[in-house]
Amino acid sequence: MAGYNFNVPELEDIRALLYVPGNDQKKIAKAASLMVDGIILDLEDGVADNRKDEARVTIAEALRTIDFGNSERLVRINPFYTGRAERDLQAVMPSKPDAIVVPKANSAEIILETDRIISAAELALGLNSGSIAIIALIESAKAFVNLPSICSASPRVQGLIFGAEDLAADVGVTRTPFALELLYARSTLVMHATAFGMQAIDMVQTNFINLELLETESRQGAELGFSGKQIIHPAQIEIVHAAYTPSPESIERAQKILEGAQKTQADGRGAYSLDGEMVDLPVVKRAETILSRARAAGLIP
Ligand code: COA
Ligand code: MG
């Protein structure tokens, strides 16, 4: 499939990714007005079994009629083993979402099956080949073991999402507030996303009242190298956007590092000292990453 005239889907960087139950028209309309980076219209766990049909119709209609502004429009389908995934895709593809979120993405075969259905629908609908991205939800031990083949299964795969609660249930992990028990999984996911040039979206903080908890967890995720975080409530948007936006201090520091590096490179030196710390190539690269994120957030030209 990924051969002729295939465009790699262009997905903007997503800092906060908000879940909205797919059968809740009012919440969908509200989500579209919140200026959040990404919205997941959910057909899976956020929708009761007897509301799946209704949710398919509501999502398809919302994508056609509501202006989502600059928010990326994602749809989370049901897992293939439920027998619902194919109908989910048939229902929403004509409304052209920006990406399909595949839950329980445990193997490359699941990605290939999704890719096959999307490609056929693109052809039937006269859409550009490769216009719709896939985001894989990594939430089982098997998915972690299969990460390299999942990431390389299709050029549509543009991001990985970490499903903490499902993974904890699968592995028998005891959840603790600081989430030390999930550190290996979170870091591994970030490594694979980076290696394959994709976005890495961190776990949900289900407590939407205690915003200090959210802030700590968001900062931790950003420090681990995630590019964004899943959220479930509008009250969580501002904190998560801020945690994944470089601070004015870090931007200033990055600019200073690059200026210094340009001068010392011209003098023929690879490493130099800045305020008592060594600056060499990896430090310069990290500074460039910070500045490109700041540019993406519109903070610097
Ligand atoms: N998307 C859009 N709007 C949302 C929202 C969401 N995820 N969660 C809450 N809102 C809206 C409410 O409709 C309400 O709007 P209003 O003031 O215009 O009436 C406002 O934000 C305040 O909501 P609040 O009363 O605090 O929460 P709630 O009781 O309505 O909803 C939840 C709480 C948890 C049910 C809701 O946040 C939700 O459905 N989240 C997503 C759950 C989900 O999809 N889970 C599966 C993936 S993990
Ligand atoms: Mg889940």
Coordinates of C-alpha atoms and ligand atoms in Angstrom, one line a residue:
M1 CA 0.0 0.0 0.0
A2 CA 2.6 2.5 1.1
G3 CA 4.1 2.7 -2.4
Y4 CA 2.9 5.0 -5.1
N5 CA 1.9 8.7 -4.5
F6 CA 1.7 8.0 -0.8
N7 CA 1.9 11.2 1.3
V8 CA 3.0 10.9 4.9
P9 CA 0.1 12.5 6.9
E10 CA 0.9 15.9 8.4
L11 CA -0.2 16.0 12.0
E12 CA 0.5 19.1 14.0
D13 CA 2.3 18.7 17.4
I14 CA -0.2 17.9 20.1
R15 CA 0.5 19.1 23.6
A16 CA -2.9 18.3 25.2
L17 CA -5.1 15.6 23.7
L18 CA -8.7 15.8 25.0
Y19 CA -11.0 12.8 25.1
V20 CA -14.7 13.4 24.4
P21 CA -17.3 10.7 24.5
G22 CA -18.5 10.2 20.9
N23 CA -22.2 10.1 21.7
D24 CA -22.1 13.4 23.6
Q25 CA -22.9 16.1 21.1
K26 CA -22.8 18.9 23.7
K27 CA -19.3 18.0 24.9
I28 CA -18.1 17.7 21.3
A29 CA -19.3 21.2 20.5
K30 CA -17.7 22.5 23.7
A31 CA -14.4 20.7 23.0
A32 CA -14.3 22.4 19.5
S33 CA -14.4 25.8 21.2
L34 CA -11.6 25.2 23.8
M35 CA -8.6 25.8 21.5
V36 CA -7.0 22.5 22.7
D37 CA -4.3 21.1 20.4
G38 CA -6.0 17.8 19.8
I39 CA -9.4 16.2 20.4
I40 CA -10.2 12.5 20.5
L41 CA -13.8 11.7 19.6
D42 CA -14.1 8.4 21.4
L43 CA -16.0 5.3 20.2
E44 CA -14.2 2.9 22.7
D45 CA -14.2 3.0 26.5
G46 CA -15.9 6.4 26.9
V47 CA -19.0 5.1 25.1
A48 CA -21.4 2.5 26.6
D49 CA -22.0 -0.7 24.5
N50 CA -25.6 0.3 23.7
R51 CA -24.5 3.7 22.5
K52 CA -21.9 2.8 19.8
D53 CA -24.2 3.2 16.8
E54 CA -25.4 6.6 18.0
A55 CA -21.8 7.6 18.6
R56 CA -20.8 6.7 15.1
V57 CA -23.5 8.9 13.6
T58 CA -22.8 11.8 16.1
I59 CA -19.0 11.8 15.3
A60 CA -19.5 11.6 11.5
E61 CA -21.9 14.5 11.6
A62 CA -19.8 16.6 14.1
L63 CA -16.7 16.2 11.8
R64 CA -18.7 17.4 8.8
T65 CA -20.5 20.3 10.5
I66 CA -18.5 21.7 13.5
D67 CA -15.6 24.1 13.0
F68 CA -12.8 22.6 15.2
G69 CA -10.5 25.6 14.5
N70 CA -6.8 24.6 14.8
S71 CA -7.5 21.5 16.9
E72 CA -6.5 18.2 15.3
R73 CA -9.5 15.9 15.0
L74 CA -8.9 12.3 16.0
V75 CA -11.3 9.4 16.3
R76 CA -10.6 6.5 18.6
I77 CA -12.2 3.3 17.1
N78 CA -13.0 0.1 19.0
P79 CA -10.4 -2.7 19.1
F80 CA -10.5 -5.2 16.2
Y81 CA -11.2 -8.2 18.4
T82 CA -14.6 -6.7 19.4
G83 CA -15.7 -7.0 15.7
R84 CA -16.6 -3.2 15.8
A85 CA -13.5 -1.6 14.3
E86 CA -14.4 -2.0 10.6
R87 CA -17.8 -0.5 11.1
D88 CA -16.3 2.4 13.1
L89 CA -13.9 3.1 10.2
Q90 CA -16.6 2.9 7.5
A91 CA -18.8 5.3 9.5
V92 CA -16.2 8.1 10.1
M93 CA -13.9 7.9 7.1
P94 CA -16.2 9.9 4.8
S95 CA -16.0 12.8 7.3
K96 CA -12.2 12.9 6.9
P97 CA -10.7 12.9 10.5
D98 CA -7.1 13.9 10.8
A99 CA -6.1 10.7 12.4
I100 CA -7.5 7.3 13.7
V101 CA -6.5 6.2 17.2
V102 CA -6.1 2.4 17.3
P103 CA -6.6 1.0 20.8
K104 CA -4.9 -2.2 22.0
A105 CA -2.4 -1.8 19.1
N106 CA -0.6 -5.0 20.2
S107 CA 1.0 -6.0 16.9
A108 CA 2.0 -4.8 13.4
E109 CA -0.9 -6.9 12.0
I110 CA -3.4 -4.6 13.7
I111 CA -1.8 -1.5 12.2
L112 CA -1.6 -3.2 8.8
E113 CA -5.3 -4.1 9.0
T114 CA -6.2 -0.5 9.9
D115 CA -4.0 0.8 7.1
R116 CA -5.7 -1.5 4.6
I117 CA -9.2 -0.3 5.5
I118 CA -8.2 3.4 5.5
S119 CA -6.4 3.0 2.2
A120 CA -9.4 1.3 0.6
A121 CA -11.7 4.1 1.9
E122 CA -9.4 6.8 0.7
L123 CA -9.5 5.3 -2.8
A124 CA -13.3 4.9 -2.7
L125 CA -13.8 8.5 -1.4
G126 CA -11.3 10.1 -3.9
L127 CA -9.1 11.3 -1.0
N128 CA -5.4 11.8 -1.3
S129 CA -3.6 8.5 -0.5
G130 CA -2.0 8.9 2.9
S131 CA -4.2 11.9 4.1
I132 CA -5.2 10.2 7.3
A133 CA -2.7 9.3 10.1
I134 CA -2.7 6.5 12.6
I135 CA -1.9 6.9 16.3
A136 CA -1.2 3.7 18.1
L137 CA -2.4 3.2 21.7
I138 CA 0.3 1.2 23.4
E139 CA -1.3 -0.5 26.5
S140 CA -0.2 -4.1 26.9
A141 CA 3.0 -6.0 27.6
K142 CA 2.7 -7.5 24.1
A143 CA 2.5 -4.1 22.4
F144 CA 5.7 -3.0 24.3
V145 CA 7.6 -6.1 23.1
N146 CA 6.4 -5.4 19.5
L147 CA 7.1 -1.7 19.4
P148 CA 9.7 -1.6 16.6
S149 CA 7.4 -3.5 14.2
I150 CA 4.3 -1.5 15.2
C151 CA 6.2 1.8 14.6
S152 CA 7.5 0.6 11.1
A153 CA 4.2 -1.1 10.0
S154 CA 3.0 1.9 8.0
P155 CA 4.1 5.5 7.3
R156 CA 0.7 6.5 8.5
V157 CA 1.8 5.8 12.1
Q158 CA 2.6 9.3 13.4
G159 CA 2.4 8.9 17.1
L160 CA 2.3 6.6 20.1
I161 CA -0.1 7.1 23.1
F162 CA 0.7 5.5 26.4
G163 CA -2.3 3.7 28.0
A164 CA -1.2 3.5 31.6
E165 CA -4.3 1.9 33.3
D166 CA -4.8 -0.8 30.7
L167 CA -1.0 -1.7 30.9
A168 CA -1.2 -1.8 34.7
A169 CA -4.1 -4.2 34.5
D170 CA -2.3 -6.4 31.9
V171 CA 1.0 -6.6 33.8
G172 CA -0.4 -6.6 37.3
V173 CA 1.4 -3.4 38.3
T174 CA 0.4 -1.7 41.5
R175 CA -0.3 2.0 40.7
T176 CA 1.3 4.6 43.0
P177 CA 1.0 8.4 42.9
F178 CA 4.5 9.0 41.6
A179 CA 4.2 6.3 38.9
L180 CA 7.7 4.9 39.4
E181 CA 6.3 1.5 38.5
L182 CA 5.5 2.9 35.0
L183 CA 8.9 4.5 34.4
Y184 CA 10.3 1.8 32.1
A185 CA 7.2 1.7 30.0
R186 CA 7.0 5.5 29.6
S187 CA 10.7 5.8 28.7
T188 CA 10.6 2.9 26.3
L189 CA 7.7 4.5 24.5
V190 CA 9.5 7.8 24.2
M191 CA 12.6 6.1 22.8
H192 CA 10.6 4.3 20.1
A193 CA 8.6 7.4 19.2
T194 CA 11.9 9.4 18.9
A195 CA 13.7 6.7 16.9
F196 CA 10.8 6.6 14.4
G197 CA 10.2 10.4 14.3
M198 CA 6.8 10.4 16.0
Q199 CA 4.9 12.2 18.7
A200 CA 4.8 10.5 22.2
I201 CA 1.7 11.2 24.2
D202 CA 1.7 10.5 28.0
M203 CA -0.9 9.0 30.3
V204 CA -4.1 10.4 31.6
Q205 CA -4.4 11.9 35.1
T206 CA -8.0 11.0 35.9
N207 CA -8.2 13.3 38.9
F208 CA -9.4 16.6 37.3
I209 CA -10.0 18.4 40.6
N210 CA -6.4 18.2 42.1
L211 CA -4.5 20.3 39.5
E212 CA -1.3 20.2 41.5
L213 CA -1.2 16.4 40.9
L214 CA -1.7 17.1 37.2
E215 CA 1.0 19.7 37.1
T216 CA 3.6 17.4 38.7
E217 CA 2.7 14.5 36.4
S218 CA 2.8 16.8 33.3
R219 CA 6.2 18.2 34.2
Q220 CA 7.5 14.6 34.8
G221 CA 6.2 13.6 31.4
A222 CA 7.8 16.5 29.7
E223 CA 11.1 15.8 31.5
L224 CA 10.9 12.2 30.2
G225 CA 10.7 13.5 26.7
F226 CA 7.0 13.1 25.9
S227 CA 5.7 15.7 23.4
G228 CA 2.2 15.8 25.0
K229 CA -0.4 14.3 27.3
Q230 CA -3.9 12.8 27.2
I231 CA -6.5 14.7 29.2
I232 CA -10.2 14.1 30.0
H233 CA -11.5 17.4 31.3
P234 CA -11.3 21.1 30.0
A235 CA -9.8 22.1 33.4
Q236 CA -6.7 20.2 32.5
I237 CA -5.9 22.0 29.2
E238 CA -4.1 25.1 30.4
I239 CA -1.7 23.2 32.7
V240 CA -0.8 20.6 30.1
H241 CA -0.3 23.1 27.3
A242 CA 2.0 25.1 29.7
A243 CA 4.0 22.0 30.8
Y244 CA 4.7 21.2 27.1
T245 CA 5.6 24.7 26.1
P246 CA 9.2 25.8 26.8
S247 CA 9.4 28.4 29.6
P248 CA 10.8 31.9 28.8
E249 CA 13.8 31.1 30.9
S250 CA 14.6 27.9 29.0
I251 CA 14.1 29.7 25.7
E252 CA 16.5 32.5 26.7
R253 CA 19.0 29.9 27.9
A254 CA 18.7 28.0 24.6
Q255 CA 19.3 31.1 22.6
K256 CA 22.4 31.9 24.6
I257 CA 23.7 28.4 24.1
L258 CA 23.3 28.7 20.3
E259 CA 24.9 32.1 20.1
G260 CA 27.9 30.9 22.1
A261 CA 28.2 27.8 20.0
Q262 CA 28.2 29.8 16.7
K263 CA 31.1 31.9 18.0
T264 CA 33.2 29.1 19.4
Q265 CA 32.6 26.9 16.3
A266 CA 33.9 29.8 14.2
D267 CA 37.0 29.8 16.5
G268 CA 37.4 26.1 15.8
R269 CA 36.3 24.8 19.3
G270 CA 33.6 22.1 19.7
A271 CA 33.1 22.6 23.5
Y272 CA 32.9 25.8 25.5
S273 CA 31.9 26.9 28.9
L274 CA 28.8 29.0 29.7
D275 CA 28.1 30.1 33.3
G276 CA 30.3 27.3 34.7
E277 CA 28.8 24.5 32.6
M278 CA 30.2 22.7 29.6
V279 CA 28.4 23.2 26.3
D280 CA 29.1 20.7 23.5
L281 CA 27.1 19.3 20.6
P282 CA 24.4 17.3 22.5
V283 CA 23.7 20.4 24.6
V284 CA 23.4 22.5 21.4
K285 CA 21.0 19.9 19.9
R286 CA 18.8 20.0 23.0
A287 CA 18.7 23.8 22.8
E288 CA 17.7 23.5 19.1
T289 CA 14.8 21.2 20.1
I290 CA 13.6 23.7 22.8
L291 CA 13.7 26.6 20.2
S292 CA 11.8 24.6 17.6
R293 CA 9.1 23.8 20.2
A294 CA 9.0 27.5 21.1
R295 CA 8.6 28.4 17.4
A296 CA 5.8 25.8 17.0
A297 CA 4.0 27.4 19.9
G298 CA 4.4 30.9 18.3
L299 CA 6.6 32.2 21.2
I300 CA 9.5 33.2 18.9
P301 CA 9.7 33.9 15.2
Ligands
COA1 N1 -14.9 17.4 26.6 C1 -15.6 18.5 26.5 N2 -16.3 19.1 27.4 C2 -16.2 18.5 28.7 C3 -15.5 17.4 28.9 C4 -14.8 16.8 27.9 N3 -14.0 15.7 28.0 N4 -15.6 17.1 30.2 C5 -16.4 18.0 30.8 N5 -16.8 18.9 29.8 C6 -17.6 20.1 30.0 C7 -19.0 19.7 30.6 O1 -19.9 19.4 29.6 C8 -19.3 21.0 31.3 O2 -19.7 21.9 30.3 P1 -20.8 23.1 30.6 O3 -20.2 23.9 31.8 O4 -20.8 23.9 29.3 O5 -22.0 22.5 31.0 C9 -17.9 21.6 31.8 O6 -17.0 20.9 30.9 C10 -17.6 21.2 33.2 O7 -17.7 19.8 33.4 P2 -18.0 19.1 34.8 O8 -19.4 19.3 35.2 O9 -16.9 19.4 35.7 O10 -17.8 17.5 34.4 P3 -18.9 16.5 34.0 O11 -19.5 15.9 35.2 O12 -19.8 17.1 33.0 O13 -18.0 15.4 33.2 C11 -16.6 13.5 33.0 C12 -17.0 14.6 33.9 C13 -15.4 12.8 33.6 C14 -17.7 12.6 32.8 C15 -16.1 14.2 31.7 O14 -15.1 15.0 31.9 C16 -15.8 13.2 30.5 O15 -16.6 12.6 29.9 N6 -14.5 13.1 30.2 C17 -14.0 12.2 29.2 C18 -14.1 10.7 29.5 C19 -13.6 9.8 28.5 O16 -13.7 10.1 27.3 N7 -13.0 8.7 28.9 C20 -12.4 7.7 28.1 C21 -11.0 8.0 27.8 S1 -9.9 7.9 29.2
MG2 MG -8.3 2.0 27.5

